[in-house]
Tab-separated table of C-alpha atoms in Angstrom:
chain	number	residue	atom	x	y	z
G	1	UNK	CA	0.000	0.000	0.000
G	2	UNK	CA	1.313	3.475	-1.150
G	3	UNK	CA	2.232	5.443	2.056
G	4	UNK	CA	0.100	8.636	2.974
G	5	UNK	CA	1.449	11.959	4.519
G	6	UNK	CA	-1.040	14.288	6.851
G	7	UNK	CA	-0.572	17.259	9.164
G	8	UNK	CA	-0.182	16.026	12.848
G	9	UNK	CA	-3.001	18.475	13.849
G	10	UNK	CA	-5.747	20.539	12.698
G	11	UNK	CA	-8.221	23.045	14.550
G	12	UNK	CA	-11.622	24.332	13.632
G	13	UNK	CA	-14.222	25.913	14.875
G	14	UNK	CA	-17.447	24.401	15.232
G	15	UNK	CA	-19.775	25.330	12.772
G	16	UNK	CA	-16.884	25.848	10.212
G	17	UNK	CA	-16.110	23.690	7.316
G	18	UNK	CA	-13.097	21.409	8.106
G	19	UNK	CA	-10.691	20.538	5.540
G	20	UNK	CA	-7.982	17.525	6.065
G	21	UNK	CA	-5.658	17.109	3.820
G	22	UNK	CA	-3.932	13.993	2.724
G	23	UNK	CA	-0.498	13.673	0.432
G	24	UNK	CA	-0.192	9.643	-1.180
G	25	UNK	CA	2.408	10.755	-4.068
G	26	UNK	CA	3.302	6.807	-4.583
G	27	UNK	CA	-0.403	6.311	-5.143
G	28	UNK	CA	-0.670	3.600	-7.795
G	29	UNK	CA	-3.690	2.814	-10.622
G	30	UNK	CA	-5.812	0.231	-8.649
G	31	UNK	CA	-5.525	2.037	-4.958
G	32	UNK	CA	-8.054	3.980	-2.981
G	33	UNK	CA	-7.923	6.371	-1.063
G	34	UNK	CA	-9.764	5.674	2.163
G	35	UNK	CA	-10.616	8.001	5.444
G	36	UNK	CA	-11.136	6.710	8.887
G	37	UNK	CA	-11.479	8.258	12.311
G	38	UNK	CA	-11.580	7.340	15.819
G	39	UNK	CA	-13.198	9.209	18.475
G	40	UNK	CA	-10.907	9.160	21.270
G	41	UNK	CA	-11.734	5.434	23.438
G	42	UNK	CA	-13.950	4.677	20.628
G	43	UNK	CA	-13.537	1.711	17.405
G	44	UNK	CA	-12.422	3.147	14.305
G	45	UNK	CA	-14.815	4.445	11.844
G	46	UNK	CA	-15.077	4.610	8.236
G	47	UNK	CA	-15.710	7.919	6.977
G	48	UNK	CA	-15.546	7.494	3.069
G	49	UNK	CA	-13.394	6.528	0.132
G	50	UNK	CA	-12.726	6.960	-3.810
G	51	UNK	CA	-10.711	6.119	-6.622
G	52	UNK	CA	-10.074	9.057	-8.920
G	53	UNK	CA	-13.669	11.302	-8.987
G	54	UNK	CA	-14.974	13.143	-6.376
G	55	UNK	CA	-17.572	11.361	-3.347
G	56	UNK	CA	-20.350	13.247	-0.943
G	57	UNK	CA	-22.017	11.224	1.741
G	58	UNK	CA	-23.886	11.890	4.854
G	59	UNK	CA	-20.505	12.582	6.691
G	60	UNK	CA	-17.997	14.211	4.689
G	61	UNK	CA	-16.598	14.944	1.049
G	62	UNK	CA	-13.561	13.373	-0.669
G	63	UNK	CA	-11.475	15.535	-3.116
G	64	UNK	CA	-8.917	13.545	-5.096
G	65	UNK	CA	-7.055	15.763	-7.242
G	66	UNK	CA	-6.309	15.162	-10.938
G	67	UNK	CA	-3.049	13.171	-10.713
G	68	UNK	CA	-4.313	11.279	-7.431
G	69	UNK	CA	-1.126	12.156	-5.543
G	70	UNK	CA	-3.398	14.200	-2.747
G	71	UNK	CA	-6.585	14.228	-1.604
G	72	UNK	CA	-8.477	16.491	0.975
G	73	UNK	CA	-11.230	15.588	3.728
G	74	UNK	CA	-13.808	18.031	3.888
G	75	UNK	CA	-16.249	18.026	7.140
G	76	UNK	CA	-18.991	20.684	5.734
G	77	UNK	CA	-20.082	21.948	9.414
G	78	UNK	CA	-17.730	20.711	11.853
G	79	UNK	CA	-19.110	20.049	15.353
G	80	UNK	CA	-17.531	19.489	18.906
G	81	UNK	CA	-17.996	15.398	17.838
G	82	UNK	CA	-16.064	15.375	15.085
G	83	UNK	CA	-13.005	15.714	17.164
G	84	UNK	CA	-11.163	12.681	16.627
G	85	UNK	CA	-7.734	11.595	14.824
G	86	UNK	CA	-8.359	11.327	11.178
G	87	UNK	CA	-6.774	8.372	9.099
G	88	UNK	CA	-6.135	8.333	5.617
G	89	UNK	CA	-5.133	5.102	4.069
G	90	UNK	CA	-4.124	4.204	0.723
G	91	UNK	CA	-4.989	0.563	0.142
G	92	UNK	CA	-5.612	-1.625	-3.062
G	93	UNK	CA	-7.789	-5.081	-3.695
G	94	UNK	CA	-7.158	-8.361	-2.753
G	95	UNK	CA	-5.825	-7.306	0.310
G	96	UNK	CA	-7.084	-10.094	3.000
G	97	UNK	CA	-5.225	-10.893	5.754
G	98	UNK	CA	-3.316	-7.792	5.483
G	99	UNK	CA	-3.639	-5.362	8.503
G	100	UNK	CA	-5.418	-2.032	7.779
G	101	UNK	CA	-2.423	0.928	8.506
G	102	UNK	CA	-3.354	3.259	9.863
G	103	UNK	CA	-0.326	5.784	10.649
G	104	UNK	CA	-0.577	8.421	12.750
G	105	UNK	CA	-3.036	10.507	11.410
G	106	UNK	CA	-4.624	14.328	12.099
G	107	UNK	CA	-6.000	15.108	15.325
G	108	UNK	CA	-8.642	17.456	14.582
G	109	UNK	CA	-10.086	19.779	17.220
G	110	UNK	CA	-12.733	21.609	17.001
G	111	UNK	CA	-14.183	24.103	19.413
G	112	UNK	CA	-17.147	26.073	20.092
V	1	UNK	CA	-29.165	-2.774	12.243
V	2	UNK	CA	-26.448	-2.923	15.242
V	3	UNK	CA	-23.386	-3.470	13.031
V	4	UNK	CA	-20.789	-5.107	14.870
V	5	UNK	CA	-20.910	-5.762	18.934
V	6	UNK	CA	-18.169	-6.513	21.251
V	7	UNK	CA	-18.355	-8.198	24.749
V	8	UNK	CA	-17.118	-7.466	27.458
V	9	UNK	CA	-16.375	-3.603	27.530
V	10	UNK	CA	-14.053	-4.161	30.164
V	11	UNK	CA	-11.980	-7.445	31.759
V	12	UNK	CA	-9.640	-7.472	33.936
V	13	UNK	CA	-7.631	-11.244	33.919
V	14	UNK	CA	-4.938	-12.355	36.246
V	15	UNK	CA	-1.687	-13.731	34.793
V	16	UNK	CA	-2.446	-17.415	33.093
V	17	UNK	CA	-6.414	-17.010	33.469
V	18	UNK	CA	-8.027	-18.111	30.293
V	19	UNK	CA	-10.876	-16.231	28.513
V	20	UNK	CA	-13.267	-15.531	25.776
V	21	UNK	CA	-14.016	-12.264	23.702
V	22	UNK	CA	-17.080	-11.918	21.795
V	23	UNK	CA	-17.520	-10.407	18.218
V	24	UNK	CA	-21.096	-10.594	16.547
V	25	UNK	CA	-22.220	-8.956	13.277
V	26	UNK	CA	-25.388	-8.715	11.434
V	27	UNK	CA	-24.137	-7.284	7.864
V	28	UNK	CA	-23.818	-10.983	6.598
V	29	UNK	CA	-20.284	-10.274	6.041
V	30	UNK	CA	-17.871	-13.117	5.086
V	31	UNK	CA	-14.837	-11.317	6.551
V	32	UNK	CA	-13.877	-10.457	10.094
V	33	UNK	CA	-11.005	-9.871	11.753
V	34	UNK	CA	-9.552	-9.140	15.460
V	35	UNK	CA	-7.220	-6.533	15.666
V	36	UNK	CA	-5.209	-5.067	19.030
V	37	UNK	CA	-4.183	-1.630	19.486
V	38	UNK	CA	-1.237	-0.391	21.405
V	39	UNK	CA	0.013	3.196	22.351
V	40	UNK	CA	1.863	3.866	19.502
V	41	UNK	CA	1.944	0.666	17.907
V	42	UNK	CA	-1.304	1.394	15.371
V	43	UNK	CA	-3.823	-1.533	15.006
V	44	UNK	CA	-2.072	-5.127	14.447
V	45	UNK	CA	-3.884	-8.071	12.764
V	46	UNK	CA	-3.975	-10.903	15.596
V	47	UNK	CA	-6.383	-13.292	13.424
V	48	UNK	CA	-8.807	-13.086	10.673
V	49	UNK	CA	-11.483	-15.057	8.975
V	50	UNK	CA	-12.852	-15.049	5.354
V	51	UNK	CA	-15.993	-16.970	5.624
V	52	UNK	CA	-17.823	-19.503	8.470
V	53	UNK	CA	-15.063	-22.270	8.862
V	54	UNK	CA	-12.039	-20.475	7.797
V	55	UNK	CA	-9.619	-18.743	9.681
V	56	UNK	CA	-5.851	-17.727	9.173
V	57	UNK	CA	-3.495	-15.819	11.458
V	58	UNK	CA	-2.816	-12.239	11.057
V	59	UNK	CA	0.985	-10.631	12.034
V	60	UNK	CA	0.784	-11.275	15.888
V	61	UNK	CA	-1.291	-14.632	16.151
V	62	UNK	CA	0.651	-16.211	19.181
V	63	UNK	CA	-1.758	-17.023	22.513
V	64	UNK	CA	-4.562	-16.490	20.545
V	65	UNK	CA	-7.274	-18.603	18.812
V	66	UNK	CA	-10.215	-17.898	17.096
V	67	UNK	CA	-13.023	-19.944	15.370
V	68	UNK	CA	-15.703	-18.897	12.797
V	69	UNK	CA	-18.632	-21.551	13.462
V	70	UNK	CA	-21.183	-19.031	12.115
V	71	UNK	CA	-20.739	-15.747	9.854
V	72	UNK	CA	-22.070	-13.710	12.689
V	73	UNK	CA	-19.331	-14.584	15.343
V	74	UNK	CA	-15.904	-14.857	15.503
V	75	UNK	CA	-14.458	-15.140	19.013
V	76	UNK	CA	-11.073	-14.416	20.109
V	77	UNK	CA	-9.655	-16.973	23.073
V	78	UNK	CA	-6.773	-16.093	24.896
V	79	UNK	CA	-5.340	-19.159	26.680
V	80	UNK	CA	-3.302	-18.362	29.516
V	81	UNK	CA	-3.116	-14.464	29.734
V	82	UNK	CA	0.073	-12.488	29.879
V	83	UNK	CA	0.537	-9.037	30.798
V	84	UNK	CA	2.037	-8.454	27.213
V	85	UNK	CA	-1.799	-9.058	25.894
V	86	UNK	CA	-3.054	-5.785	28.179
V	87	UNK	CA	-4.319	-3.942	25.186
V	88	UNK	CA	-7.747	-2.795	23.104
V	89	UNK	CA	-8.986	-5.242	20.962
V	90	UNK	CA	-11.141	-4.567	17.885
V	91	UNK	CA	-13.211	-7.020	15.814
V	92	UNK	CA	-13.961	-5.496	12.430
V	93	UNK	CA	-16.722	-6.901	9.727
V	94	UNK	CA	-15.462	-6.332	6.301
V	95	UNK	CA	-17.621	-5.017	3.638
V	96	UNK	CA	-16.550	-5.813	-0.049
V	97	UNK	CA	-17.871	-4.531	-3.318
V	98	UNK	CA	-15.782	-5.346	-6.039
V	99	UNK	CA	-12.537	-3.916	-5.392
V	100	UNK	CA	-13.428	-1.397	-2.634
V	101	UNK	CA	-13.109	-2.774	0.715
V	102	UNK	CA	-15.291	-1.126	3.847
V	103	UNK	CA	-14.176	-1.818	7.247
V	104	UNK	CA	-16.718	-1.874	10.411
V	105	UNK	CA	-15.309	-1.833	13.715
V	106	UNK	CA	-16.602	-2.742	16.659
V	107	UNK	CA	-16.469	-0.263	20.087
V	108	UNK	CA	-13.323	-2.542	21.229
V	109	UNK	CA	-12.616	-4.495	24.314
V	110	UNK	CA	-10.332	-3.221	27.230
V	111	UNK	CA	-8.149	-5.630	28.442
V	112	UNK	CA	-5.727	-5.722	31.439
V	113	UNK	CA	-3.973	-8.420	32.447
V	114	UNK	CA	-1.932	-8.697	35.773
């Protein structure tokens, strides 16, 4: 799996759109870029993920740029529980028995 | 829908004590797997399973064992505790769709061993 880059911390203010960004320059044709979080004593959580285009859900936004060597996390209204440590992985198919990696992360905080 | 359980939320073991934790999902998932998490360490792949009646070991498999009777559980035995196992464990349920892979986890177990 290609290995993934991201600021040790972030603030925001709640309310406030929060945007993490991710650098995976190594990033090859078949990999996707996945987020995760976990809320501080809590399980990991799967935020989202994409290939090349552009994803919405309930939770967040993925940005993948052009050449797929970055990506950015957005958070549209940021509130007090979305503080957590934010994961972006970099992982291709066929990849059972293989331990997800989770690196160190972002620790967002946001406050009110 | 309550995704994927763990039991207990808490144990506390003594040193050689044997003991059972329990990972249930109803997403009719084929794969699960236990992972631990250490301060600093990330998560580590202790066992996983790719269907009922299938299981393989992970990167840090020794005094553990699991078994996958059912899709919905896959328990994790530890057989005589050591204090190196004091750790969170997380089960995960593993959604695939084609090539994308989704990965559930549960709230995690707390384990201390003495």
């Amino acid at each position: 799996d290609a290995k993934t880059t991201q600021p040790p911390s972030m603030d925001c203010a709640e309310g406030r759109a929060a945007n993490l960004p991710c650098n995976h320059s190594t990033i090859s044709g078949n990999e996707y870029v996945y987020w995760y979080r976990q809320i501080h004593s809590q399980g990991p959580q799967y935020i989202i993920h994409g290939l090349k285009n552009n994803e919405t859900n309930e939770m967040a936004s993925l940005i993948i740029t052009e050449d797929r060597k970055s990506s950015t996390l957005i958070l549209p209204h940021a509130t007090l529980r979305d503080t957590a440590v934010y994961y972006c992985i970099v992982r291709g198919a066929n990849q059972a028995g293989t331990a997800l990696i989770f690196g160190k992360g972002t620790t967002l905080s946001v406050s009110s | 829908n309550a995704g994927v359980t763990q039991t207990p939320k808490f144990q506390v073991l003594k040193t050689g004590q044997s003991m059972t934790l329990q990972c249930a999902q109803d997403m009719n998932h084929e794969y699960m797997s236990w992972y631990r998490q250490d301060p600093g360490m990330g998560l580590r792949l202790i066992h996983y399973s790719v269907g009922a009646g299938i299981t393989d070991q992970g990167e840090v498999p020794n005094g553990y064992n699991v078994s996958r009777s059912t899709t919905e559980d896959f328990p994790l035995r530890l057989l005589s505790a050591a204090p190196s196992q004091t750790s969170v464990y997380f089960c995960a349920s593993v959604e695939h769709h084609g090539q994308k892979e989704t990965q559930y986890f549960g709230p995690g177990t707390r384990l201390l061993v003495l």
